CSV table of C-alpha atoms and ligand atoms in Angstrom, one decimal:
chain,number,residue,atom,x,y,z
A,1,MET,CA,-47.6,-12.8,-15.0
A,2,PRO,CA,-45.8,-15.9,-16.6
A,3,GLU,CA,-42.5,-15.1,-18.3
A,4,HIS,CA,-42.8,-14.6,-22.0
A,5,ASN,CA,-40.8,-17.0,-24.3
A,6,SER,CA,-38.6,-14.1,-25.6
A,7,THR,CA,-37.6,-13.2,-22.0
A,8,THR,CA,-36.7,-16.8,-21.2
A,9,GLU,CA,-34.7,-17.1,-24.4
A,10,LEU,CA,-32.9,-13.8,-23.6
A,11,LYS,CA,-31.9,-15.1,-20.1
A,12,THR,CA,-30.9,-18.5,-21.4
A,13,THR,CA,-28.7,-16.9,-24.0
A,14,THR,CA,-27.0,-14.5,-21.6
A,15,ASP,CA,-26.5,-17.2,-19.0
A,16,GLN,CA,-24.7,-19.4,-21.6
A,17,ALA,CA,-22.6,-16.4,-22.7
A,18,ARG,CA,-21.6,-15.8,-19.1
A,19,LEU,CA,-20.7,-19.4,-18.6
A,20,ARG,CA,-18.5,-19.4,-21.8
A,21,LEU,CA,-16.8,-16.2,-20.6
A,22,SER,CA,-15.5,-17.8,-17.4
A,23,SER,CA,-14.0,-20.7,-19.3
A,24,LEU,CA,-12.0,-18.5,-21.7
A,25,GLU,CA,-8.2,-18.9,-21.3
A,26,ASN,CA,-6.7,-16.2,-23.5
A,27,LEU,CA,-7.2,-12.7,-24.8
A,28,ASP,CA,-7.8,-13.8,-28.4
A,29,ASP,CA,-10.7,-16.0,-27.4
A,30,LEU,CA,-12.0,-13.2,-25.2
A,31,GLU,CA,-12.0,-10.8,-28.1
A,32,THR,CA,-13.9,-13.4,-30.2
A,33,TRP,CA,-16.4,-13.7,-27.4
A,34,ARG,CA,-16.8,-9.9,-27.2
A,35,LEU,CA,-17.6,-9.6,-30.9
A,36,GLU,CA,-20.0,-12.6,-30.8
A,37,VAL,CA,-21.9,-11.4,-27.7
A,38,LEU,CA,-21.6,-7.7,-27.3
A,39,GLY,CA,-20.6,-6.7,-30.8
A,40,ARG,CA,-22.7,-4.7,-33.3
A,41,HIS,CA,-23.9,-7.9,-34.9
A,42,GLY,CA,-23.6,-10.0,-31.8
A,43,LEU,CA,-26.2,-12.0,-29.9
A,44,LEU,CA,-27.6,-9.2,-27.7
A,45,THR,CA,-28.1,-6.9,-30.6
A,46,ASN,CA,-29.8,-9.6,-32.6
A,47,LEU,CA,-32.2,-10.3,-29.7
A,48,MET,CA,-33.0,-6.6,-29.3
A,49,LYS,CA,-33.8,-6.4,-33.0
A,50,GLY,CA,-36.9,-8.5,-32.4
A,51,ILE,CA,-38.3,-6.2,-29.6
A,52,GLY,CA,-40.6,-4.4,-32.0
A,53,ASP,CA,-42.5,-7.6,-32.7
A,54,LEU,CA,-43.2,-8.3,-29.1
A,55,PRO,CA,-46.7,-7.6,-27.5
A,56,ASN,CA,-46.9,-4.2,-25.9
A,57,GLU,CA,-47.3,-5.6,-22.3
A,58,ILE,CA,-44.0,-7.4,-22.3
A,59,ARG,CA,-41.9,-5.1,-24.5
A,60,LYS,CA,-41.0,-2.7,-21.7
A,61,GLU,CA,-40.0,-5.6,-19.3
A,62,PHE,CA,-38.0,-7.3,-22.1
A,63,GLY,CA,-36.1,-4.0,-22.8
A,64,GLN,CA,-35.3,-3.5,-19.1
A,65,ILE,CA,-34.0,-7.0,-18.7
A,66,ALA,CA,-32.0,-6.8,-21.9
A,67,ASN,CA,-30.3,-3.6,-20.8
A,68,GLN,CA,-29.6,-5.0,-17.4
A,69,GLU,CA,-28.1,-8.2,-19.0
A,70,ARG,CA,-25.9,-6.2,-21.4
A,71,ALA,CA,-24.6,-4.1,-18.5
A,72,ASN,CA,-23.9,-7.3,-16.5
A,73,LEU,CA,-22.1,-8.9,-19.4
A,74,GLU,CA,-20.0,-5.8,-20.1
A,75,ASN,CA,-18.9,-5.8,-16.4
A,76,ALA,CA,-18.1,-9.5,-16.5
A,77,TYR,CA,-16.2,-8.9,-19.8
A,78,THR,CA,-14.0,-6.2,-18.2
A,79,ASN,CA,-13.3,-8.3,-15.1
A,80,ARG,CA,-12.2,-11.3,-17.3
A,81,LEU,CA,-10.1,-9.0,-19.4
A,82,LEU,CA,-8.2,-7.8,-16.3
A,83,GLU,CA,-7.8,-11.3,-15.0
A,84,LEU,CA,-6.3,-12.6,-18.3
A,85,LYS,CA,-4.0,-9.6,-18.7
A,86,ASN,CA,-2.5,-10.3,-15.2
A,87,THR,CA,-2.0,-14.0,-15.9
A,88,PRO,CA,0.9,-15.3,-18.1
A,89,ASN,CA,-0.5,-16.7,-21.3
A,90,ASP,CA,1.2,-20.0,-21.0
A,91,THR,CA,2.3,-21.3,-17.7
A,92,SER,CA,2.8,-24.9,-18.9
A,93,GLY,CA,6.6,-24.6,-19.4
A,94,VAL,CA,7.4,-22.6,-16.2
A,95,ASP,CA,9.2,-24.4,-13.4
A,96,VAL,CA,8.2,-22.3,-10.4
A,97,SER,CA,10.6,-24.2,-8.2
A,98,LEU,CA,13.7,-22.8,-10.1
A,99,PRO,CA,15.7,-20.2,-8.1
A,100,GLY,CA,15.2,-16.6,-9.4
A,101,ARG,CA,17.7,-15.0,-11.7
A,102,LEU,CA,20.3,-13.1,-9.7
A,103,PRO,CA,20.9,-9.5,-10.8
A,104,VAL,CA,24.4,-8.7,-12.0
A,105,ARG,CA,26.3,-7.2,-9.1
A,106,GLY,CA,29.1,-4.7,-9.5
A,107,ALA,CA,32.4,-4.9,-7.5
A,108,LEU,CA,35.2,-2.6,-6.5
A,109,HIS,CA,37.9,-2.3,-9.1
A,110,PRO,CA,40.9,-4.6,-8.2
A,111,ILE,CA,43.2,-1.5,-7.8
A,112,THR,CA,40.7,0.1,-5.4
A,113,GLN,CA,40.6,-3.2,-3.4
A,114,VAL,CA,44.4,-3.3,-3.1
A,115,ARG,CA,44.7,0.5,-2.4
A,116,ARG,CA,42.3,-0.1,0.5
A,117,GLN,CA,44.2,-3.1,1.7
A,118,ILE,CA,47.5,-1.1,1.7
A,119,LEU,CA,45.9,1.8,3.6
A,120,ASP,CA,44.2,-0.5,6.1
A,121,VAL,CA,47.7,-1.8,7.1
A,122,PHE,CA,49.1,1.8,7.4
A,123,THR,CA,46.1,2.9,9.3
A,124,ARG,CA,46.7,0.1,11.8
A,125,LEU,CA,50.3,1.3,12.0
A,126,GLY,CA,49.1,4.8,13.0
A,127,PHE,CA,49.1,6.7,9.7
A,128,THR,CA,46.4,9.2,8.7
A,129,THR,CA,45.2,9.1,5.1
A,130,ILE,CA,45.1,12.4,3.1
A,131,GLU,CA,44.9,13.3,-0.6
A,132,GLY,CA,46.3,15.9,-2.8
A,133,PRO,CA,45.9,17.4,-6.3
A,134,GLU,CA,46.6,15.4,-9.5
A,135,VAL,CA,47.4,18.6,-11.4
A,136,GLU,CA,50.5,20.0,-9.8
A,137,ALA,CA,52.8,23.0,-10.1
A,138,ASP,CA,56.3,22.4,-11.5
A,139,SER,CA,57.7,23.7,-8.2
A,140,TYR,CA,55.9,21.1,-6.1
A,141,ASN,CA,56.4,18.1,-8.4
A,142,PHE,CA,60.1,19.0,-8.9
A,143,GLY,CA,61.7,22.2,-7.6
A,144,LYS,CA,60.9,21.9,-3.9
A,145,LEU,CA,61.9,18.2,-4.1
A,146,ARG,CA,65.4,19.3,-5.0
A,147,ILE,CA,64.9,18.6,-8.7
A,148,PRO,CA,65.7,21.9,-10.5
A,149,PRO,CA,64.9,22.4,-14.2
A,150,ASP,CA,68.2,21.1,-15.6
A,151,HIS,CA,68.5,18.1,-13.2
A,152,PRO,CA,69.0,14.7,-14.9
A,153,ALA,CA,66.4,13.1,-12.5
A,154,ARG,CA,63.7,14.9,-14.5
A,155,ASP,CA,64.4,12.4,-17.3
A,156,MET,CA,63.0,9.7,-15.0
A,157,TRP,CA,59.7,11.6,-14.6
A,158,ASP,CA,58.7,12.9,-18.0
A,159,THR,CA,55.0,13.8,-17.9
A,160,PHE,CA,52.0,15.5,-19.5
A,161,TRP,CA,52.2,19.3,-19.4
A,162,LEU,CA,49.1,21.4,-19.2
A,163,ASP,CA,48.3,24.8,-20.6
A,164,GLY,CA,49.2,27.1,-17.7
A,165,SER,CA,50.0,30.2,-19.7
A,166,HIS,CA,47.6,32.3,-17.5
A,167,LEU,CA,49.6,31.2,-14.4
A,168,ASP,CA,52.9,32.2,-12.9
A,169,GLU,CA,54.5,28.8,-13.3
A,170,LYS,CA,54.1,25.6,-15.4
A,171,ILE,CA,51.6,23.0,-14.5
A,172,LEU,CA,51.6,19.3,-15.1
A,173,LEU,CA,49.9,16.0,-14.3
A,174,ARG,CA,52.0,14.9,-11.2
A,175,THR,CA,54.5,12.1,-11.8
A,176,HIS,CA,54.4,10.9,-8.2
A,177,THR,CA,52.7,11.6,-4.9
A,178,SER,CA,55.8,13.1,-3.3
A,179,PRO,CA,54.7,16.7,-3.9
A,180,MET,CA,52.3,16.1,-1.0
A,181,GLN,CA,55.3,15.7,1.4
A,182,ILE,CA,56.0,19.4,0.7
A,183,ARG,CA,52.3,20.6,0.8
A,184,TYR,CA,51.7,18.8,4.1
A,185,MET,CA,54.8,20.1,5.8
A,186,GLU,CA,54.1,23.7,4.6
A,187,SER,CA,50.6,23.6,6.1
A,188,HIS,CA,51.7,22.0,9.4
A,189,PRO,CA,54.0,24.1,11.5
A,190,GLU,CA,55.1,21.4,13.9
A,191,PRO,CA,55.8,17.6,13.7
A,192,PRO,CA,55.0,14.9,14.5
A,193,ILE,CA,53.7,13.9,11.0
A,194,ARG,CA,52.6,10.4,10.0
A,195,ILE,CA,50.6,10.4,6.8
A,196,ALA,CA,49.7,8.1,3.9
A,197,VAL,CA,48.8,9.7,0.6
A,198,PRO,CA,47.1,7.6,-2.1
A,199,GLY,CA,46.6,9.0,-5.6
A,200,ARG,CA,46.9,8.8,-9.3
A,201,CYS,CA,50.2,9.8,-11.1
A,202,TYR,CA,51.0,10.1,-14.7
A,203,ARG,CA,54.2,9.5,-16.8
A,204,TYR,CA,55.0,10.1,-20.4
A,205,GLU,CA,56.7,6.8,-21.1
A,206,ALA,CA,56.4,3.6,-23.1
A,207,THR,CA,54.2,0.9,-21.5
A,208,ASP,CA,55.2,-2.7,-20.9
A,209,ALA,CA,54.2,-5.5,-18.6
A,210,THR,CA,55.2,-3.5,-15.5
A,211,HIS,CA,54.9,0.1,-16.7
A,212,GLU,CA,51.7,2.1,-17.4
A,213,TRP,CA,51.4,5.8,-18.3
A,214,MET,CA,48.9,6.2,-15.5
A,215,LEU,CA,49.6,4.6,-12.1
A,216,GLU,CA,48.5,4.8,-8.5
A,217,GLN,CA,50.9,5.4,-5.7
A,218,VAL,CA,50.7,5.5,-1.9
A,219,GLU,CA,53.2,8.0,-0.4
A,220,LEU,CA,54.3,7.8,3.2
A,221,LEU,CA,55.8,10.6,5.3
A,222,VAL,CA,56.9,10.4,8.9
A,223,ILE,CA,58.7,13.3,10.6
A,224,ASP,CA,59.5,13.3,14.3
A,225,GLN,CA,62.4,13.4,16.8
A,226,GLY,CA,64.8,10.5,16.5
A,227,ILE,CA,63.4,8.8,13.3
A,228,THR,CA,66.1,6.6,11.7
A,229,LEU,CA,66.5,4.3,8.8
A,230,ALA,CA,65.6,1.5,11.2
A,231,ASN,CA,62.1,2.9,11.5
A,232,LEU,CA,61.7,3.0,7.8
A,233,LYS,CA,62.9,-0.6,7.5
A,234,GLY,CA,60.8,-1.8,10.3
A,235,THR,CA,57.6,0.0,9.0
A,236,LEU,CA,58.0,-1.4,5.5
A,237,GLN,CA,58.9,-4.9,6.7
A,238,GLU,CA,55.8,-5.0,8.9
A,239,TRP,CA,53.7,-3.6,6.0
A,240,ALA,CA,55.1,-6.3,3.6
A,241,ARG,CA,54.5,-9.0,6.2
A,242,GLN,CA,50.8,-8.0,6.6
A,243,MET,CA,50.3,-7.6,2.9
A,244,PHE,CA,52.1,-10.7,1.4
A,245,GLY,CA,52.6,-13.0,4.4
A,246,ALA,CA,55.8,-14.0,6.1
A,247,ASP,CA,57.0,-16.3,3.4
A,248,ARG,CA,57.6,-13.7,0.7
A,249,LYS,CA,61.1,-12.4,0.3
A,250,ILE,CA,61.6,-8.6,0.4
A,251,MET,CA,64.8,-6.9,-0.7
A,252,MET,CA,66.0,-3.4,0.2
A,253,ARG,CA,68.8,-1.9,-1.8
A,254,HIS,CA,70.4,1.5,-2.4
A,255,SER,CA,68.8,3.9,-4.8
A,256,TYR,CA,68.9,7.6,-5.6
A,257,PHE,CA,66.1,10.2,-5.3
A,258,PRO,CA,67.2,13.8,-4.9
A,259,PHE,CA,64.7,14.4,-2.0
A,260,VAL,CA,66.0,11.7,0.3
A,261,GLU,CA,69.4,10.8,1.7
A,262,PRO,CA,70.1,7.9,1.8
A,263,GLY,CA,67.6,6.5,-0.7
A,264,VAL,CA,66.5,2.9,-1.1
A,265,GLU,CA,64.2,0.8,-3.2
A,266,VAL,CA,62.2,-2.2,-2.1
A,267,ALA,CA,61.6,-5.2,-4.3
A,268,ILE,CA,59.8,-8.5,-3.8
A,269,ASP,CA,60.7,-11.9,-5.2
A,270,CYS,CA,59.3,-12.6,-8.7
A,271,PHE,CA,56.0,-14.4,-8.6
A,272,ASP,CA,56.1,-15.5,-12.2
A,273,CYS,CA,59.5,-17.2,-12.5
A,274,ASP,CA,62.3,-18.3,-10.2
A,275,GLY,CA,64.6,-15.5,-11.5
A,276,SER,CA,66.2,-17.5,-14.2
A,277,ASP,CA,63.9,-16.6,-17.1
A,278,ARG,CA,65.4,-13.6,-19.0
A,279,SER,CA,62.2,-13.2,-21.0
A,280,CYS,CA,60.0,-12.9,-17.8
A,281,GLY,CA,57.9,-9.8,-18.2
A,282,ILE,CA,57.9,-9.2,-14.5
A,283,CYS,CA,61.6,-9.5,-13.5
A,284,ARG,CA,63.5,-10.0,-16.8
A,285,GLY,CA,65.4,-12.7,-15.1
A,286,SER,CA,66.5,-10.6,-12.1
A,287,GLY,CA,64.1,-12.5,-9.7
A,288,TRP,CA,62.9,-9.2,-8.3
A,289,LEU,CA,60.0,-6.8,-8.9
A,290,GLU,CA,60.4,-3.2,-7.7
A,291,LEU,CA,57.5,-2.1,-5.5
A,292,LEU,CA,58.6,1.3,-4.0
A,293,GLY,CA,61.2,4.0,-3.6
A,294,ALA,CA,62.0,5.4,-0.1
A,295,GLY,CA,64.6,7.1,2.0
A,296,MET,CA,65.4,9.5,4.8
A,297,VAL,CA,63.9,12.9,4.1
A,298,HIS,CA,66.7,15.2,3.0
A,299,PRO,CA,67.7,17.6,5.8
A,300,GLU,CA,67.4,20.6,3.4
A,301,ILE,CA,63.7,19.7,2.8
A,302,ILE,CA,63.1,19.5,6.5
A,303,ALA,CA,64.8,22.9,7.0
A,304,GLU,CA,62.9,24.4,4.0
A,305,ALA,CA,59.6,23.3,5.8
A,306,GLY,CA,60.6,25.4,8.8
A,307,TYR,CA,61.5,22.5,11.1
A,308,ASP,CA,64.9,22.3,12.8
A,309,PRO,CA,66.9,19.4,11.0
A,310,ASP,CA,69.0,19.0,14.1
A,311,VAL,CA,65.9,18.1,16.1
A,312,TYR,CA,63.7,16.5,13.5
A,313,SER,CA,64.3,13.7,11.0
A,314,GLY,CA,62.0,11.5,9.0
A,315,PHE,CA,61.4,9.0,6.3
A,316,ALA,CA,59.4,9.0,3.1
A,317,ALA,CA,58.3,6.2,0.7
A,318,GLY,CA,56.3,6.0,-2.5
A,319,MET,CA,54.9,2.6,-3.7
A,320,GLY,CA,53.1,1.6,-6.9
A,321,VAL,CA,49.7,0.2,-6.1
A,322,GLU,CA,49.4,-1.7,-9.4
A,323,ARG,CA,52.7,-3.4,-8.7
A,324,VAL,CA,51.4,-4.5,-5.3
A,325,ALA,CA,48.2,-5.7,-6.9
A,326,MET,CA,50.1,-7.7,-9.5
A,327,VAL,CA,51.8,-9.6,-6.8
A,328,LEU,CA,48.7,-10.2,-4.7
A,329,GLN,CA,46.5,-11.1,-7.7
A,330,GLY,CA,49.1,-12.9,-9.8
A,331,VAL,CA,48.5,-10.5,-12.8
A,332,THR,CA,51.4,-10.7,-15.2
A,333,ASP,CA,50.7,-7.6,-17.3
A,334,ILE,CA,49.9,-4.3,-15.6
A,335,ARG,CA,48.1,-3.0,-18.7
A,336,HIS,CA,45.1,-5.3,-17.9
A,337,TYR,CA,44.1,-3.1,-15.0
A,338,HIS,CA,43.1,0.0,-16.9
A,339,ASP,CA,42.0,-1.3,-20.3
A,340,ASN,CA,38.5,-1.8,-18.9
A,341,ARG,CA,37.7,-5.3,-20.1
A,342,HIS,CA,34.9,-7.0,-18.2
A,343,PRO,CA,36.2,-10.6,-18.4
A,344,PHE,CA,39.4,-9.5,-16.7
A,345,LEU,CA,37.8,-7.2,-14.1
A,346,SER,CA,35.0,-9.6,-13.2
A,347,GLN,CA,37.5,-12.1,-11.8
A,348,PHE,CA,38.1,-9.9,-8.8
B,401,FA5,C1,59.0,7.8,-7.1
B,401,FA5,O1,57.9,8.0,-7.7
B,401,FA5,C2,59.3,8.4,-5.8
B,401,FA5,N1,58.5,9.6,-5.6
B,401,FA5,C3,59.2,7.5,-4.7
B,401,FA5,C4,59.8,8.0,-3.4
B,401,FA5,C5,59.0,8.6,-2.5
B,401,FA5,C6,61.2,7.9,-3.2
B,401,FA5,C7,59.5,9.0,-1.3
B,401,FA5,C8,61.7,8.4,-2.0
B,401,FA5,C9,60.9,8.9,-1.0
B,401,FA5,P1,59.6,5.8,-8.7
B,401,FA5,O2,59.6,6.5,-10.0
B,401,FA5,O3,60.7,4.7,-8.5
B,401,FA5,O4,59.8,6.8,-7.4
B,401,FA5,O5,58.2,5.1,-8.5
B,401,FA5,C10,57.9,4.5,-7.2
B,401,FA5,C11,57.1,3.3,-7.5
B,401,FA5,O6,56.0,3.5,-8.4
B,401,FA5,C12,57.9,2.2,-8.3
B,401,FA5,O7,58.6,1.4,-7.4
B,401,FA5,C13,56.8,1.4,-8.9
B,401,FA5,O8,56.2,0.5,-8.0
B,401,FA5,C14,55.8,2.4,-9.2
B,401,FA5,N2,55.9,2.9,-10.6
B,401,FA5,C15,56.8,3.8,-11.1
B,401,FA5,N3,56.6,4.0,-12.4
B,401,FA5,C16,55.6,3.2,-12.8
B,401,FA5,C17,54.9,2.9,-14.0
B,401,FA5,N4,55.2,3.5,-15.1
B,401,FA5,N5,53.9,2.0,-14.0
B,401,FA5,C18,53.5,1.4,-12.9
B,401,FA5,N6,54.1,1.6,-11.7
B,401,FA5,C19,55.1,2.5,-11.6
């Protein structure tokens, strides 16, 4: 049976609609197409409206073809919709040869980097790293280090006291890492001891370019037979050489700490002025920046730990990590390290 005109018209119309569909480039045009072709007042609906006027013998066939064509166009519409949604609307301004945008990467805090550098050197020199509590008992921070309650040395180490009313003794934020000397000796019945103790310390004091209220220290403790001041000096000199290079000047001079005898402090030549600038925030014209306190462990402390002071001797040291970092990184104000500003931190 020859095809009726209406059927031919139907096929031509749907073919054209399919052709237009494939040439559509954006979702707006696709929506317009959907309304024009598949919508309630669209092409297909209009063609179906005339079905009642068709002769009986072709009405059924026309209906079947029309339904089939609608289903095909609906499928084609869904496919085109998915295609357009997955393609950027406008690719004309995109340079696909440009390198991708790098994600922002974090980094270790400059103080963490320097603490690790310090500990790496001491690890190579045979020290074991251990840590201790930041909240300390009065007796460990002071008393057992030969600093009784009325001792003037307490003025050097004012701190933040915590509510310990439920405890037998006062508790505080430790002012130095030296309490770990005592804790370690108490828990180790026999030398040899060779430990490095990193950790945060707190001091209730005014801040300036070289003083913060929160600081990091690395404590050293060595106890063995025959340890002398020469071992202390040699260890610190080798550490300084590995940290700062052979060209930096290191000075060791006498100092006082109740838990060592004799006591020393170690300073490094000022990196910000030649020592003649009285307004220099680093050295105030002295030419030196203090890095650490140290000394030979007091024989009373060795005896208190249960070791025989006639057999064993040792040295201890406590260095400021921020001070070392300032020298290595050329930072002229210690307060930059912990005020958490990204432009400063992102330099490292
Ligand atoms: C002590 O803290 C002693 N415990 C060190 C010690 C250990 C001596 C073992 C003998 C034997 P001092 O208060 O000087 O000492 O501090 C040691 C180092 O910590 C200083 O040389 C300095 O580098 C650093 N430091 C001290 N106070 C501050 C501060 N407010 N801000 C930044 N760094 C500081």
